Coordinates of C-alpha atoms and ligand atoms in Angstrom, one line a residue:
M1 CA 65.9 20.1 76.0
D2 CA 66.8 18.2 79.2
Q3 CA 67.4 21.1 81.6
M4 CA 69.1 18.9 84.1
F5 CA 71.5 17.3 81.6
V6 CA 74.5 19.4 82.5
T7 CA 74.0 19.3 86.2
R8 CA 73.4 15.6 86.2
E9 CA 76.2 14.6 83.7
Q10 CA 79.0 17.0 84.6
E11 CA 81.4 14.4 85.9
R12 CA 81.0 12.1 82.9
L13 CA 81.3 15.1 80.5
L14 CA 84.5 16.2 82.1
R15 CA 85.9 12.7 81.9
E16 CA 85.0 12.4 78.2
L17 CA 86.4 15.8 77.3
S18 CA 89.6 15.0 79.2
D19 CA 90.0 11.8 77.1
F20 CA 89.6 13.7 73.9
L21 CA 92.1 16.4 75.1
A22 CA 94.7 13.8 76.2
I23 CA 95.2 12.8 72.5
P24 CA 98.1 14.9 71.2
S25 CA 96.6 15.6 67.8
V26 CA 99.3 18.1 66.7
S27 CA 98.6 18.3 62.9
T28 CA 101.7 20.1 61.9
L29 CA 104.2 17.5 63.3
P30 CA 104.5 14.3 61.2
A31 CA 105.3 12.3 64.3
H32 CA 101.7 12.9 65.5
A33 CA 99.9 11.7 62.4
G34 CA 98.8 8.6 64.4
D35 CA 97.4 10.8 67.2
C36 CA 95.4 12.8 64.7
R37 CA 93.9 9.6 63.5
R38 CA 93.1 8.6 67.1
A39 CA 91.4 12.0 67.7
A40 CA 89.3 11.3 64.5
S41 CA 88.4 7.9 65.7
W42 CA 87.4 9.3 69.1
L43 CA 85.0 11.6 67.3
M44 CA 83.6 8.8 65.2
A45 CA 82.9 6.6 68.2
E46 CA 81.3 9.5 69.9
L47 CA 79.1 10.3 66.9
R48 CA 78.0 6.7 66.7
R49 CA 77.2 6.7 70.3
L50 CA 75.0 9.7 69.7
G51 CA 73.0 7.7 67.2
C52 CA 74.3 9.1 63.9
P53 CA 73.4 6.6 61.2
T54 CA 76.1 7.9 58.9
V55 CA 79.7 8.2 60.3
T56 CA 82.5 8.2 57.8
L57 CA 86.2 8.8 57.8
I58 CA 87.3 10.5 54.6
E59 CA 90.8 9.7 53.7
G60 CA 93.2 11.6 51.4
A61 CA 96.7 13.0 51.4
G62 CA 96.6 14.4 54.9
H63 CA 94.8 13.9 58.2
P64 CA 91.3 12.5 57.7
V65 CA 88.0 14.4 57.8
V66 CA 85.2 13.0 59.9
W67 CA 81.8 13.3 58.3
A68 CA 78.6 12.3 60.1
G69 CA 74.9 12.8 59.7
G70 CA 72.3 12.5 62.4
P71 CA 69.0 10.7 61.8
R72 CA 66.9 12.4 59.1
R73 CA 64.1 14.6 60.3
P74 CA 62.1 15.0 57.0
G75 CA 60.7 18.5 56.7
R76 CA 63.0 20.0 59.3
P77 CA 65.9 22.3 58.4
T78 CA 69.5 21.1 58.3
L79 CA 72.4 22.5 60.3
L80 CA 76.0 21.9 59.3
V81 CA 78.4 21.9 62.3
Y82 CA 82.1 22.5 61.5
G83 CA 85.0 22.1 63.9
H84 CA 88.6 20.9 64.0
Y85 CA 90.1 18.1 66.1
D86 CA 93.8 19.1 65.5
V87 CA 95.7 21.4 67.8
Q88 CA 98.8 23.6 67.7
P89 CA 102.2 22.3 69.0
P90 CA 102.3 22.8 72.8
D91 CA 105.8 24.3 73.1
P92 CA 107.4 25.9 74.9
L93 CA 106.7 23.0 77.2
E94 CA 108.5 24.3 80.2
E95 CA 106.0 27.2 80.5
W96 CA 103.0 24.9 81.1
D97 CA 102.0 24.6 84.8
T98 CA 100.7 21.1 84.1
P99 CA 101.5 19.1 81.0
P100 CA 99.5 20.1 77.9
F101 CA 98.1 16.7 77.2
T102 CA 97.2 15.9 80.9
P103 CA 94.0 17.8 81.2
T104 CA 93.8 19.4 84.6
V105 CA 91.1 21.4 86.4
R106 CA 92.2 24.4 88.4
D107 CA 89.9 27.0 89.7
G108 CA 87.0 26.1 87.5
K109 CA 89.2 26.0 84.4
L110 CA 90.2 23.1 82.3
Y111 CA 93.9 23.4 81.2
A112 CA 95.1 21.5 78.1
R113 CA 96.2 22.1 74.6
G114 CA 93.0 22.3 72.5
A115 CA 90.7 23.0 75.6
S116 CA 89.3 26.1 73.8
D117 CA 90.8 25.7 70.3
D118 CA 88.9 23.7 69.2
K119 CA 88.3 20.3 70.9
G120 CA 86.4 21.8 73.9
Q121 CA 84.1 23.7 71.5
V122 CA 83.5 20.7 69.3
F123 CA 82.7 18.8 72.4
C124 CA 80.3 21.5 73.5
M125 CA 78.3 21.1 70.3
L126 CA 78.3 17.3 70.5
K127 CA 76.9 17.5 74.0
A128 CA 74.3 20.1 73.1
Y129 CA 73.2 17.7 70.4
E130 CA 73.1 14.8 72.9
A131 CA 71.1 16.9 75.4
T132 CA 68.4 17.7 72.8
R133 CA 67.7 14.2 71.5
D134 CA 64.2 13.0 72.3
A135 CA 63.1 9.7 73.9
D136 CA 63.6 8.0 70.5
G137 CA 67.1 9.5 70.2
L138 CA 66.0 11.9 67.5
P139 CA 67.5 15.4 67.4
P140 CA 65.3 18.5 66.9
C141 CA 66.7 19.2 63.4
N142 CA 68.8 17.5 60.7
V143 CA 72.4 17.9 61.8
N144 CA 75.5 17.1 59.7
F145 CA 78.9 17.2 61.3
I146 CA 82.2 17.9 59.5
F147 CA 85.4 17.8 61.6
E148 CA 88.8 18.3 60.0
G149 CA 92.3 17.6 61.3
E150 CA 94.3 20.1 59.3
E151 CA 92.9 23.5 60.3
E152 CA 96.1 24.4 62.3
C153 CA 98.6 23.3 59.7
G154 CA 97.1 24.6 56.4
G155 CA 96.2 21.2 55.0
R156 CA 94.1 20.8 51.8
M157 CA 92.1 17.7 52.7
I158 CA 88.8 19.4 53.5
F159 CA 89.3 21.8 50.5
D160 CA 89.6 18.9 48.1
L161 CA 86.6 17.2 49.7
L162 CA 84.3 20.2 49.4
R163 CA 85.5 20.9 45.8
S164 CA 84.7 17.3 44.7
Q165 CA 81.6 16.9 46.8
P166 CA 80.1 20.3 47.6
E167 CA 76.9 18.5 48.7
H168 CA 78.7 17.9 52.0
T169 CA 78.0 21.5 52.9
R170 CA 74.4 21.8 51.7
A171 CA 72.5 23.0 54.7
D172 CA 70.1 25.8 55.8
A173 CA 72.9 27.2 57.9
A174 CA 76.5 26.3 58.9
I175 CA 77.8 26.9 62.4
V176 CA 81.4 27.2 63.4
L177 CA 82.2 27.0 67.1
D178 CA 85.8 28.1 67.0
M179 CA 85.7 31.6 68.4
S180 CA 85.1 33.2 71.7
Y181 CA 82.7 35.5 73.6
Y182 CA 83.6 39.1 73.1
A183 CA 84.2 39.4 76.8
P184 CA 83.0 37.5 79.9
G185 CA 79.2 37.6 79.8
I186 CA 79.1 39.0 76.3
P187 CA 78.6 36.4 73.6
A188 CA 79.5 37.3 70.0
V189 CA 79.0 36.5 66.4
Y190 CA 81.8 37.4 64.0
T191 CA 81.3 39.2 60.7
A192 CA 84.7 38.7 59.3
L193 CA 87.9 36.6 59.7
R194 CA 91.3 37.7 58.4
G195 CA 93.0 35.6 55.7
L196 CA 96.6 34.4 55.9
C197 CA 99.6 34.1 53.6
Y198 CA 102.3 32.0 55.4
A199 CA 105.7 31.8 53.7
E200 CA 109.3 31.0 54.3
I201 CA 112.2 33.2 53.2
A202 CA 115.4 31.3 52.6
V203 CA 118.8 33.1 52.1
R204 CA 122.1 31.6 51.1
T205 CA 125.2 33.7 50.8
L206 CA 128.1 31.2 50.9
Q207 CA 128.7 27.6 49.9
R208 CA 129.6 26.7 53.6
D209 CA 129.9 28.3 57.0
L210 CA 133.2 30.1 57.4
H211 CA 135.6 31.2 60.2
S212 CA 134.4 34.6 61.3
G213 CA 137.9 35.8 62.1
T214 CA 139.6 34.8 58.9
Y215 CA 136.8 35.9 56.6
G216 CA 134.9 38.4 58.9
G217 CA 134.9 41.8 57.1
V218 CA 134.5 40.4 53.6
A219 CA 132.2 37.3 53.6
P220 CA 128.5 38.0 53.3
N221 CA 126.6 36.7 56.4
A222 CA 123.3 35.0 55.6
I223 CA 121.6 35.9 58.9
E224 CA 122.5 39.5 58.5
T225 CA 121.3 39.5 54.9
L226 CA 118.0 37.9 56.0
V227 CA 117.3 40.3 58.9
R228 CA 118.0 43.3 56.6
I229 CA 115.5 42.0 54.2
L230 CA 113.0 41.4 57.0
A231 CA 113.6 44.9 58.5
G232 CA 112.9 46.3 55.0
L233 CA 109.4 44.8 54.9
K234 CA 107.9 46.8 57.8
D235 CA 108.7 50.2 59.3
E236 CA 108.8 51.1 63.0
E237 CA 105.2 52.4 62.9
G238 CA 103.9 49.1 61.6
E239 CA 103.4 50.1 58.0
I240 CA 104.1 47.1 55.7
L241 CA 106.5 48.2 53.0
I242 CA 105.3 45.8 50.3
P243 CA 104.4 48.0 47.3
K244 CA 100.7 48.2 46.5
L245 CA 99.8 45.9 49.5
Y246 CA 97.3 48.3 50.9
K247 CA 95.8 49.2 47.5
S248 CA 93.1 46.5 47.5
V249 CA 92.3 46.8 51.2
E250 CA 88.6 47.6 51.7
E251 CA 88.1 49.7 54.8
P252 CA 85.2 49.0 57.1
G253 CA 82.2 51.2 56.5
K254 CA 81.1 54.0 58.8
S255 CA 78.3 52.0 60.4
E256 CA 80.6 49.1 61.2
L257 CA 83.2 51.5 62.8
K258 CA 80.4 53.0 64.8
E259 CA 79.3 49.6 66.1
W260 CA 82.9 48.9 67.2
K261 CA 83.0 52.2 69.1
K262 CA 80.1 50.9 71.2
L263 CA 82.0 47.7 72.2
P264 CA 83.3 47.9 75.8
F265 CA 87.1 48.1 75.7
D266 CA 89.6 48.8 78.4
K267 CA 93.0 49.3 76.8
A268 CA 95.0 49.0 80.1
E269 CA 93.3 45.7 80.9
Y270 CA 93.7 44.4 77.4
L271 CA 97.4 45.3 77.5
R272 CA 97.9 43.6 80.9
N273 CA 95.6 40.5 80.6
E274 CA 95.7 39.6 77.0
V275 CA 98.7 41.1 75.2
T276 CA 100.9 40.8 78.4
A277 CA 103.2 43.6 77.1
T278 CA 104.0 47.1 78.4
A279 CA 103.0 48.9 75.2
L280 CA 101.0 48.4 72.0
T281 CA 102.6 48.7 68.6
G282 CA 101.2 49.2 65.2
R283 CA 99.8 51.8 62.9
K284 CA 99.2 55.3 64.2
G285 CA 95.8 56.7 63.8
Y286 CA 94.0 53.4 63.8
S287 CA 92.2 51.9 66.8
V288 CA 93.1 48.5 68.2
F289 CA 90.0 47.1 66.5
E290 CA 91.1 48.4 63.1
R291 CA 94.7 47.2 63.6
T292 CA 93.6 43.7 64.6
W293 CA 90.5 43.2 62.5
A294 CA 90.7 45.5 59.4
L295 CA 94.4 45.9 58.5
P296 CA 96.9 43.5 57.1
T297 CA 99.9 42.5 59.3
F298 CA 103.3 41.2 58.7
E299 CA 104.8 38.9 61.4
I300 CA 108.1 37.0 61.8
H301 CA 107.5 33.7 63.5
G302 CA 110.9 32.3 63.7
I303 CA 114.4 32.5 62.3
R304 CA 116.7 29.5 61.7
G305 CA 120.3 29.6 60.9
G306 CA 123.9 29.9 62.3
F307 CA 124.9 28.7 65.7
T308 CA 122.3 28.7 68.6
G309 CA 123.7 25.9 70.8
D310 CA 125.3 26.4 74.2
G311 CA 128.6 28.2 74.3
A312 CA 130.2 30.2 71.6
K313 CA 131.1 29.3 68.0
T314 CA 132.8 31.9 65.8
V315 CA 131.2 31.3 62.5
I316 CA 129.7 33.2 59.6
P317 CA 126.5 31.4 58.6
A318 CA 126.1 30.4 55.0
Q319 CA 122.3 30.1 55.2
A320 CA 119.3 31.4 57.1
T321 CA 115.5 31.1 56.8
A322 CA 112.6 32.9 58.4
K323 CA 109.0 31.9 58.7
V324 CA 106.8 34.8 58.1
S325 CA 103.1 35.5 57.5
L326 CA 100.7 38.3 56.6
R327 CA 97.2 38.5 57.9
L328 CA 94.9 39.6 55.1
V329 CA 91.7 41.6 55.2
P330 CA 88.6 41.9 52.9
G331 CA 89.7 43.0 49.5
Q332 CA 93.0 41.0 49.6
K333 CA 93.7 37.7 48.0
Q334 CA 96.2 35.2 49.3
E335 CA 97.8 34.4 46.0
K336 CA 98.2 38.0 44.9
V337 CA 99.7 39.0 48.3
F338 CA 102.2 36.1 48.0
R339 CA 103.4 37.4 44.6
Q340 CA 103.6 40.9 46.1
L341 CA 105.7 39.6 48.9
Q342 CA 108.0 37.7 46.5
K343 CA 108.6 40.8 44.5
A344 CA 109.3 43.0 47.6
V345 CA 111.8 40.4 48.9
A346 CA 113.5 40.2 45.5
A347 CA 113.8 44.0 45.4
L348 CA 115.4 44.0 48.9
A349 CA 117.8 41.1 48.2
P350 CA 121.4 42.0 47.4
K351 CA 122.8 40.7 44.1
W352 CA 125.2 38.3 45.8
A353 CA 122.6 36.4 47.8
E354 CA 120.4 33.6 46.7
V355 CA 117.0 34.4 48.1
E356 CA 113.9 32.3 47.8
V357 CA 110.3 32.9 49.0
R358 CA 108.2 29.7 49.4
M359 CA 104.5 29.7 50.2
L360 CA 103.6 27.3 53.0
H361 CA 99.9 27.8 53.2
G362 CA 97.2 30.3 53.7
G363 CA 93.6 31.2 53.2
D364 CA 91.5 34.1 51.9
P365 CA 89.8 36.6 54.2
V366 CA 86.0 36.2 54.6
Q367 CA 83.1 38.4 55.5
V368 CA 79.7 37.0 56.4
D369 CA 76.3 38.5 56.3
T370 CA 74.4 38.2 59.5
D371 CA 70.9 38.9 58.2
A372 CA 69.7 35.3 57.9
P373 CA 67.1 34.2 60.4
A374 CA 69.5 31.7 62.0
F375 CA 71.3 34.6 63.6
G376 CA 68.2 35.7 65.3
L377 CA 67.6 32.2 66.6
L378 CA 71.1 32.1 68.1
D379 CA 70.4 35.5 69.7
E380 CA 67.2 34.1 71.2
A381 CA 69.1 31.1 72.6
F382 CA 71.7 33.4 74.2
E383 CA 69.1 35.7 75.5
E384 CA 67.3 32.8 77.2
V385 CA 70.3 31.2 78.7
V386 CA 72.9 34.0 79.2
G387 CA 70.5 36.9 79.4
R388 CA 71.9 38.8 76.5
R389 CA 72.1 38.8 72.8
T390 CA 75.4 38.6 70.8
V391 CA 77.5 41.6 69.8
H392 CA 78.9 41.7 66.3
A393 CA 82.6 41.9 66.0
R394 CA 85.3 40.8 63.7
A395 CA 88.2 38.4 64.5
G396 CA 91.8 38.8 63.7
G397 CA 92.4 35.1 63.3
S398 CA 91.7 32.8 60.3
I399 CA 89.8 29.7 59.6
P400 CA 90.8 28.9 56.0
I401 CA 87.8 26.7 55.1
V402 CA 85.1 29.2 56.1
P403 CA 84.8 30.9 52.7
E404 CA 84.0 27.4 51.2
L405 CA 81.4 26.5 53.8
G406 CA 79.1 29.2 52.5
L407 CA 79.5 28.5 48.8
T408 CA 76.2 26.6 48.5
G409 CA 74.4 29.6 49.9
A410 CA 74.1 28.6 53.6
P411 CA 74.7 31.5 56.0
V412 CA 77.8 30.8 58.2
I413 CA 77.5 31.5 61.8
L414 CA 80.9 32.2 63.4
T415 CA 80.6 32.0 67.1
G416 CA 81.9 30.2 70.2
I417 CA 82.2 29.7 73.9
G418 CA 85.8 30.6 74.5
L419 CA 87.0 33.7 76.4
P420 CA 89.5 36.2 75.2
D421 CA 92.1 35.1 77.8
D422 CA 91.9 31.4 76.9
G423 CA 95.5 31.5 75.6
L424 CA 95.0 29.9 72.2
H425 CA 98.3 28.6 70.8
S426 CA 100.0 29.7 74.0
P427 CA 101.2 27.8 77.0
N428 CA 98.4 27.0 79.6
E429 CA 95.5 27.2 77.1
K430 CA 92.3 26.7 79.1
L431 CA 88.5 26.6 78.9
D432 CA 86.4 27.9 81.7
L433 CA 84.1 25.1 82.6
S434 CA 81.3 27.5 83.3
Q435 CA 81.5 28.5 79.6
L436 CA 81.2 24.9 78.6
W437 CA 78.2 24.2 80.8
E438 CA 76.5 27.4 79.6
G439 CA 77.5 26.7 76.0
I440 CA 75.9 23.3 76.1
Q441 CA 72.6 24.9 77.1
V442 CA 72.8 27.7 74.6
F443 CA 73.6 25.5 71.7
G444 CA 71.0 22.9 72.8
R445 CA 68.4 25.6 72.8
F446 CA 69.7 26.8 69.5
L447 CA 69.2 23.4 67.9
E448 CA 65.6 23.3 69.1
L449 CA 64.8 26.8 67.8
F450 CA 66.6 26.0 64.6
G451 CA 64.5 22.8 64.2
E452 CA 61.3 24.9 64.6
R453 CA 62.3 27.9 62.5
G454 CA 65.7 27.5 60.9
G455 CA 64.5 26.7 57.3
R456 CA 65.6 28.8 54.4
G457 CA 62.5 28.2 52.3
E458 CA 61.0 25.6 50.1
T459 CA 63.8 23.1 49.7
E460 CA 64.9 20.7 52.3
A461 CA 68.7 21.0 52.3
G462 CA 69.1 17.9 54.4
D463 CA 67.4 15.6 51.9
A464 CA 69.7 16.8 49.1
L465 CA 72.5 14.7 50.6
P466 CA 72.1 11.0 49.7
D467 CA 72.2 8.9 52.7
E468 CA 75.6 7.3 52.8
E469 CA 76.6 3.8 53.9
P470 CA 75.5 3.0 57.4
A471 CA 78.0 3.4 60.3
E472 CA 79.0 -0.3 60.3
A473 CA 80.1 -0.2 56.7
S474 CA 82.0 3.0 57.0
A475 CA 85.6 3.2 55.9
E476 CA 87.6 3.5 59.1
A477 CA 91.0 2.4 57.9
Ligands
BES788 N1 90.3 29.2 66.1 C1 91.4 29.8 65.5 C2 91.0 31.0 64.7 C3 90.6 32.1 65.5 C4 91.3 32.6 66.5 C5 89.4 32.7 65.2 C6 90.9 33.7 67.3 C7 89.0 33.8 66.0 C8 89.7 34.3 67.0 C9 92.0 28.8 64.5 O1 92.1 27.5 65.1 C10 93.3 29.2 64.1 O2 94.2 29.3 65.0 N2 93.6 29.4 62.9 C11 94.9 29.6 62.4 C12 94.8 29.3 60.9 C13 96.1 29.1 60.2 C14 97.0 28.2 60.9 C15 95.9 28.8 58.8 C16 95.3 31.0 62.6 O3 94.5 31.9 62.7 O4 96.5 31.2 62.9
MN789 MN1 90.5 26.9 66.0
MN790 MN1 94.0 27.6 66.3

């Protein structure tokens, strides 16, 4: 690859990434649907500029999926690149040092919502691709790109697409750059992601809000009822009190636990720099890795109800809702866990309250094998550029589509260029620019090695996908 690409093009790259980050593509907020579309269009224009003959916008019920294919390299292996262009809401806004959609460099770090999750990483892969194109504009291997806009909000667009057209994932390997290094200087590949079951618990105890003096003492309070139910779902030591929840949990094997023991970990530093608390909570007898990677969780994300405005209002609330979620680990299934949650809530609900549990979204947990040759090639690339191979870890987060990406048999490489303190979903999310420059070189080198040795065998996965309409004719609505 062009060794000088990063040094030469830094300023332009920073400008381009800043343009992408300035688009507030918050997928969960309906008011930003147009911005999601603009982010998709930004990607399409970029993919065309990079010489992809096929660039399409796939429409459906939600935010569109961007699908593109580079020029065909017959006989060479095919890589599928996955990423997401949507971001989480930026609030609380007042906690940002500079506005979330005004990308700003401070101290070698680029601050913006999406800088690390996931626009900055999508950009890294696009620029690695750009840097490895030869004089004729040809990349070292077949590359297909699939970028979705509903990763952060649990949308089904990409699921429907892959169900109806599974050939979109046919490849010799798939790579997901939506993760981080294990620590500064220590790149990582992830062997598992947790799943998610996100739900809303709604409680109604009265027809209408009531005077808390006149009726206080007899009228059932919806918020109180809700918080008693919530408190009944987890004990003080972090054990989730949903019957049979832990029954299907598959614990990590001895050798995996042994590998985790070798990972450098400084609890005090972790507490201070990442968790930002004064103590860790959770299940006794389990390590931090087990608690964040291999055990289910139950979290309360927000409670709505009653009076929360300025001043005081003496009222007994008639209704209250809580947004909650469980992280799931190998062995568990989202749908079954939802039914278990519904049952547990029903058992905790008093007779006189109307209590409903609604599923919002989720995804199953996933484990990936890391024996495929592509993992070795990635290690070679990291070794050459960073001077060290990847460590294998698990991640506590979720990427719902990952189980489907591997359904056609392609190994799925979960990796990334972020750092643990990037502040994903938090105020002041950032990407260290040194990670971006290094990442472009690593993944550029990876594309080259993959082109030489990334094949899975006889079949050419890339040729299985019929060439679609050319870019000019693509459906950009
Ligand atoms: N990139 C994250 C997932 C992630 C975070 C992987 C940290 C590894 C380490 C992704 O964008 C994300 O935030 N996913 C959501 C999924 C959910 C909204 C369905 C998550 O995990 O909360
Ligand atoms: Mn992400
Ligand atoms: Mn995210």
